[in-house]
Amino acid sequence: GEDVEQSLFLSVREGDSSVINCTYTDSSSTYLYWYKQEPGAGLQLLTYIFSNMDMKQDQRLTVLLNKKDKHLSLRIADTQTGDSAIYFCAEKRGGADGLTFGKGTHLIIQP
Amino acid sequence: NAGVTQTPKFQVLKTGQSMTLQCAQDMNHEYMSWYRQDPGMGLRLIHYSVGAGITDQGEVPNGYNVSRSTTEDFPLRLLSAAPSQTSVYFCASSYGQAYGYTFGSGTRLTVV
């Protein structure tokens, strides 16, 4: 099937905002998710957005959804060293079970 | 509150051996699933279950079997291990898509 696309790497300075982008594939996707994976660990659900929303904010995290372009972004304000991880975008496609994941974006924090 | 528990954390198998990866959740989630994670590939769905007694195939089911005799447990069986099955395996469960999916910490499997 078609891929969920993400950039492989993003490097930001500590204290700056990080913006991780994702392009998903199915216009009928109902839910879109962001997961965080630290080295050697499982995936931690950060946030999700329902397809009839265009923005969701949760403390330092802001999710923006552009359904027309099938584009999803995750903004992390005031990026800290603890935010260093791989971030996965995932979609719940209409009529499908399970999630379809992107390959993940490695967020690198520069001091 | 254990969440999703996977055992073992690490396993080395010889080609042709069989084994079962265990997954248990204590959140009374109806939906459970297995994914594999390979470098540069993201996660791919192997099998899933929408409730006890019901299972179905995902994107990459070949070489794996599952069963769901209870709500809590969803074991993944490798019938005859192959080097291509070297991967990290994650189990996930959910109340439903509006709640997201809770993942276990993974099993790192190496087949030699």
Short mmCIF file of C-alpha atoms in Angstrom, two decimals:
data_model
loop_
_atom_site.label_atom_id
_atom_site.label_comp_id
_atom_site.label_asym_id
_atom_site.label_seq_id
_atom_site.Cartn_x
_atom_site.Cartn_y
_atom_site.Cartn_z
CA GLY A 1 0.00 0.00 0.00
CA GLU A 2 0.94 3.63 -0.07
CA ASP A 3 3.34 4.88 2.56
CA VAL A 4 2.91 7.37 5.37
CA GLU A 5 5.78 9.76 4.75
CA GLN A 6 7.99 11.45 7.33
CA SER A 7 11.43 13.02 7.20
CA LEU A 8 14.01 10.73 8.77
CA PHE A 9 15.84 13.33 10.85
CA LEU A 10 15.20 16.71 12.47
CA SER A 11 17.82 18.65 14.41
CA VAL A 12 16.85 21.55 16.68
CA ARG A 13 18.48 23.61 19.40
CA GLU A 14 17.40 23.15 22.98
CA GLY A 15 14.71 25.69 23.82
CA ASP A 16 13.56 26.11 20.21
CA SER A 17 10.33 24.68 18.79
CA SER A 18 10.42 21.41 16.85
CA VAL A 19 8.01 20.80 13.99
CA ILE A 20 7.72 17.23 12.74
CA ASN A 21 5.77 16.74 9.54
CA CYS A 22 3.85 13.79 8.14
CA THR A 23 1.92 13.11 4.97
CA TYR A 24 -0.66 10.37 5.26
CA THR A 25 -2.41 8.44 2.58
CA ASP A 26 -6.10 7.86 3.15
CA SER A 27 -8.57 10.74 3.02
CA SER A 28 -11.05 8.56 4.94
CA SER A 29 -8.65 8.07 7.86
CA THR A 30 -10.59 8.76 11.02
CA TYR A 31 -7.86 9.17 13.63
CA LEU A 32 -4.24 10.27 13.31
CA TYR A 33 -1.71 9.64 16.03
CA TRP A 34 1.72 10.71 17.18
CA TYR A 35 3.84 8.23 19.09
CA LYS A 36 7.24 8.70 20.75
CA GLN A 37 9.84 5.94 21.01
CA GLU A 38 12.93 6.30 23.19
CA PRO A 39 15.92 3.98 22.65
CA GLY A 40 15.16 0.39 23.60
CA ALA A 41 11.60 1.20 24.63
CA GLY A 42 8.12 0.69 23.30
CA LEU A 43 5.92 3.33 21.71
CA GLN A 44 4.30 5.94 23.89
CA LEU A 45 1.12 7.63 22.68
CA LEU A 46 1.72 11.39 22.74
CA THR A 47 -1.48 12.70 21.23
CA TYR A 48 -4.03 12.04 18.55
CA ILE A 49 -6.49 14.05 16.49
CA PHE A 50 -9.84 13.17 15.05
CA SER A 51 -10.23 13.87 11.36
CA ASN A 52 -12.94 16.52 11.83
CA MET A 53 -10.55 18.71 13.83
CA ASP A 54 -7.84 20.94 12.40
CA MET A 55 -5.88 21.63 15.57
CA LYS A 56 -5.33 20.12 18.99
CA GLN A 57 -3.16 21.53 21.76
CA ASP A 58 -1.92 19.62 24.79
CA GLN A 59 0.61 21.47 26.98
CA ARG A 60 3.80 21.79 24.87
CA LEU A 61 2.35 19.78 21.98
CA THR A 62 0.32 21.21 19.10
CA VAL A 63 -1.06 19.04 16.33
CA LEU A 64 -2.17 20.61 13.06
CA LEU A 65 -4.20 18.71 10.49
CA ASN A 66 -4.70 19.75 6.87
CA LYS A 67 -7.19 17.25 5.46
CA LYS A 68 -7.13 18.71 1.97
CA ASP A 69 -3.39 18.08 1.66
CA LYS A 70 -3.41 15.02 3.96
CA HIS A 71 -0.72 16.69 6.04
CA LEU A 72 -0.21 16.32 9.77
CA SER A 73 2.33 18.12 11.94
CA LEU A 74 3.47 17.93 15.54
CA ARG A 75 4.95 21.04 17.13
CA ILE A 76 6.90 20.66 20.38
CA ALA A 77 7.41 24.00 22.12
CA ASP A 78 10.55 24.69 24.18
CA THR A 79 12.28 21.48 23.09
CA GLN A 80 14.25 19.78 25.87
CA THR A 81 16.91 17.06 25.85
CA GLY A 82 14.28 14.62 27.13
CA ASP A 83 12.40 15.10 23.86
CA SER A 84 15.19 13.34 21.98
CA ALA A 85 13.51 10.25 20.48
CA ILE A 86 11.94 8.83 17.33
CA TYR A 87 8.49 10.23 16.56
CA PHE A 88 6.03 8.15 14.56
CA CYS A 89 3.01 9.39 12.72
CA ALA A 90 0.24 6.79 12.31
CA GLU A 91 -3.16 6.74 10.66
CA LYS A 92 -6.26 4.65 11.26
CA ARG A 93 -7.45 4.06 7.74
CA GLY A 94 -11.14 3.81 7.04
CA GLY A 95 -12.25 0.18 6.83
CA ALA A 96 -8.90 -1.15 8.04
CA ASP A 97 -7.86 -2.62 11.34
CA GLY A 98 -4.67 -1.63 13.06
CA LEU A 99 -2.59 1.44 12.36
CA THR A 100 -0.40 2.35 9.41
CA PHE A 101 2.86 3.90 10.57
CA GLY A 102 5.41 6.16 9.00
CA LYS A 103 9.08 5.19 9.27
CA GLY A 104 9.66 7.67 12.08
CA THR A 105 11.52 10.98 12.52
CA HIS A 106 14.65 11.03 14.68
CA LEU A 107 14.56 14.26 16.71
CA ILE A 108 18.09 15.37 17.63
CA ILE A 109 18.55 18.10 20.23
CA GLN A 110 21.58 20.34 20.03
CA PRO A 111 22.74 22.03 23.25
CA ASN B 1 -1.22 -1.12 36.87
CA ALA B 2 0.94 -3.24 34.50
CA GLY B 3 -0.54 -2.14 31.15
CA VAL B 4 0.72 -4.35 28.30
CA THR B 5 3.33 -6.93 29.35
CA GLN B 6 5.48 -8.77 26.84
CA THR B 7 7.77 -11.70 27.53
CA PRO B 8 10.54 -12.49 26.90
CA LYS B 9 12.38 -9.20 26.31
CA PHE B 10 15.13 -10.89 24.30
CA GLN B 11 15.31 -14.22 22.47
CA VAL B 12 17.75 -15.95 20.15
CA LEU B 13 16.44 -18.82 18.04
CA LYS B 14 18.00 -21.17 15.55
CA THR B 15 16.48 -21.41 12.10
CA GLY B 16 13.59 -23.87 12.15
CA GLN B 17 12.85 -23.61 15.86
CA SER B 18 9.41 -22.60 17.06
CA MET B 19 8.49 -20.35 19.96
CA THR B 20 5.69 -18.27 21.44
CA LEU B 21 5.91 -14.59 22.28
CA GLN B 22 3.63 -13.74 25.16
CA CYS B 23 1.46 -10.65 25.49
CA ALA B 24 -0.89 -9.86 28.37
CA GLN B 25 -2.89 -6.76 29.24
CA ASP B 26 -4.80 -5.93 32.40
CA MET B 27 -6.89 -3.05 31.06
CA ASN B 28 -9.83 -5.12 29.80
CA HIS B 29 -9.14 -4.01 26.24
CA GLU B 30 -11.05 -5.88 23.57
CA TYR B 31 -8.67 -5.00 20.75
CA MET B 32 -5.15 -6.48 20.68
CA SER B 33 -2.56 -6.61 17.92
CA TRP B 34 1.00 -7.60 17.04
CA TYR B 35 3.46 -5.48 15.08
CA ARG B 36 7.00 -6.00 13.96
CA GLN B 37 9.52 -3.17 13.73
CA ASP B 38 12.43 -3.41 11.34
CA PRO B 39 15.12 -0.75 10.76
CA GLY B 40 13.90 1.92 8.36
CA MET B 41 10.52 0.19 7.97
CA GLY B 42 8.33 1.63 10.71
CA LEU B 43 5.87 -0.83 12.28
CA ARG B 44 3.89 -3.37 10.30
CA LEU B 45 0.77 -5.17 11.51
CA ILE B 46 1.09 -8.98 11.75
CA HIS B 47 -2.20 -10.14 13.32
CA TYR B 48 -4.95 -8.59 15.37
CA SER B 49 -7.96 -9.54 17.46
CA VAL B 50 -11.16 -7.59 18.17
CA GLY B 51 -12.16 -9.84 21.06
CA ALA B 52 -11.79 -13.28 22.62
CA GLY B 53 -12.15 -16.01 20.00
CA ILE B 54 -11.72 -13.62 17.05
CA THR B 55 -8.46 -13.11 15.16
CA ASP B 56 -7.52 -11.86 11.71
CA GLN B 57 -4.47 -11.25 9.55
CA GLY B 58 -2.68 -7.97 9.14
CA GLU B 59 -0.18 -6.83 6.55
CA VAL B 60 2.57 -9.42 7.16
CA PRO B 61 1.00 -12.60 8.66
CA ASN B 62 3.04 -15.33 6.95
CA GLY B 63 5.01 -17.53 9.35
CA TYR B 64 3.00 -16.45 12.41
CA ASN B 65 -0.06 -17.79 14.22
CA VAL B 66 -2.18 -16.24 16.94
CA SER B 67 -5.04 -17.23 19.19
CA ARG B 68 -7.22 -15.30 21.64
CA SER B 69 -8.75 -17.61 24.22
CA THR B 70 -9.09 -14.88 26.86
CA THR B 71 -9.50 -11.09 26.79
CA GLU B 72 -6.17 -10.66 28.61
CA ASP B 73 -3.79 -12.78 26.52
CA PHE B 74 -2.76 -12.69 22.86
CA PRO B 75 0.25 -14.95 22.19
CA LEU B 76 2.15 -14.88 18.89
CA ARG B 77 3.59 -18.16 17.65
CA LEU B 78 6.47 -18.54 15.24
CA LEU B 79 6.00 -21.88 13.56
CA SER B 80 9.46 -22.39 12.03
CA ALA B 81 11.76 -19.44 12.64
CA ALA B 82 13.61 -17.89 9.71
CA PRO B 83 16.34 -15.20 9.68
CA SER B 84 13.84 -12.86 7.98
CA GLN B 85 11.86 -12.92 11.23
CA THR B 86 14.69 -11.22 13.11
CA SER B 87 12.94 -8.10 14.37
CA VAL B 88 11.52 -6.29 17.36
CA TYR B 89 7.96 -7.38 18.09
CA PHE B 90 5.42 -5.15 19.78
CA CYS B 91 2.04 -6.03 21.19
CA ALA B 92 -0.59 -3.30 21.47
CA SER B 93 -4.08 -3.08 22.92
CA SER B 94 -6.90 -0.58 22.87
CA TYR B 95 -10.44 0.19 24.05
CA GLY B 96 -11.05 1.64 20.63
CA GLN B 97 -9.45 3.97 18.14
CA ALA B 98 -10.53 7.14 19.98
CA TYR B 99 -8.37 6.09 22.91
CA GLY B 100 -5.21 5.29 21.01
CA TYR B 101 -3.22 2.12 21.36
CA THR B 102 -1.09 1.12 24.35
CA PHE B 103 2.13 -0.66 23.40
CA GLY B 104 4.23 -3.15 25.32
CA SER B 105 7.98 -2.67 25.68
CA GLY B 106 8.78 -5.17 22.93
CA THR B 107 10.55 -8.48 22.35
CA ARG B 108 13.83 -8.39 20.46
CA LEU B 109 14.12 -11.61 18.47
CA THR B 110 17.20 -12.80 16.62
CA VAL B 111 17.07 -15.85 14.37
CA VAL B 112 20.44 -17.33 13.47
#
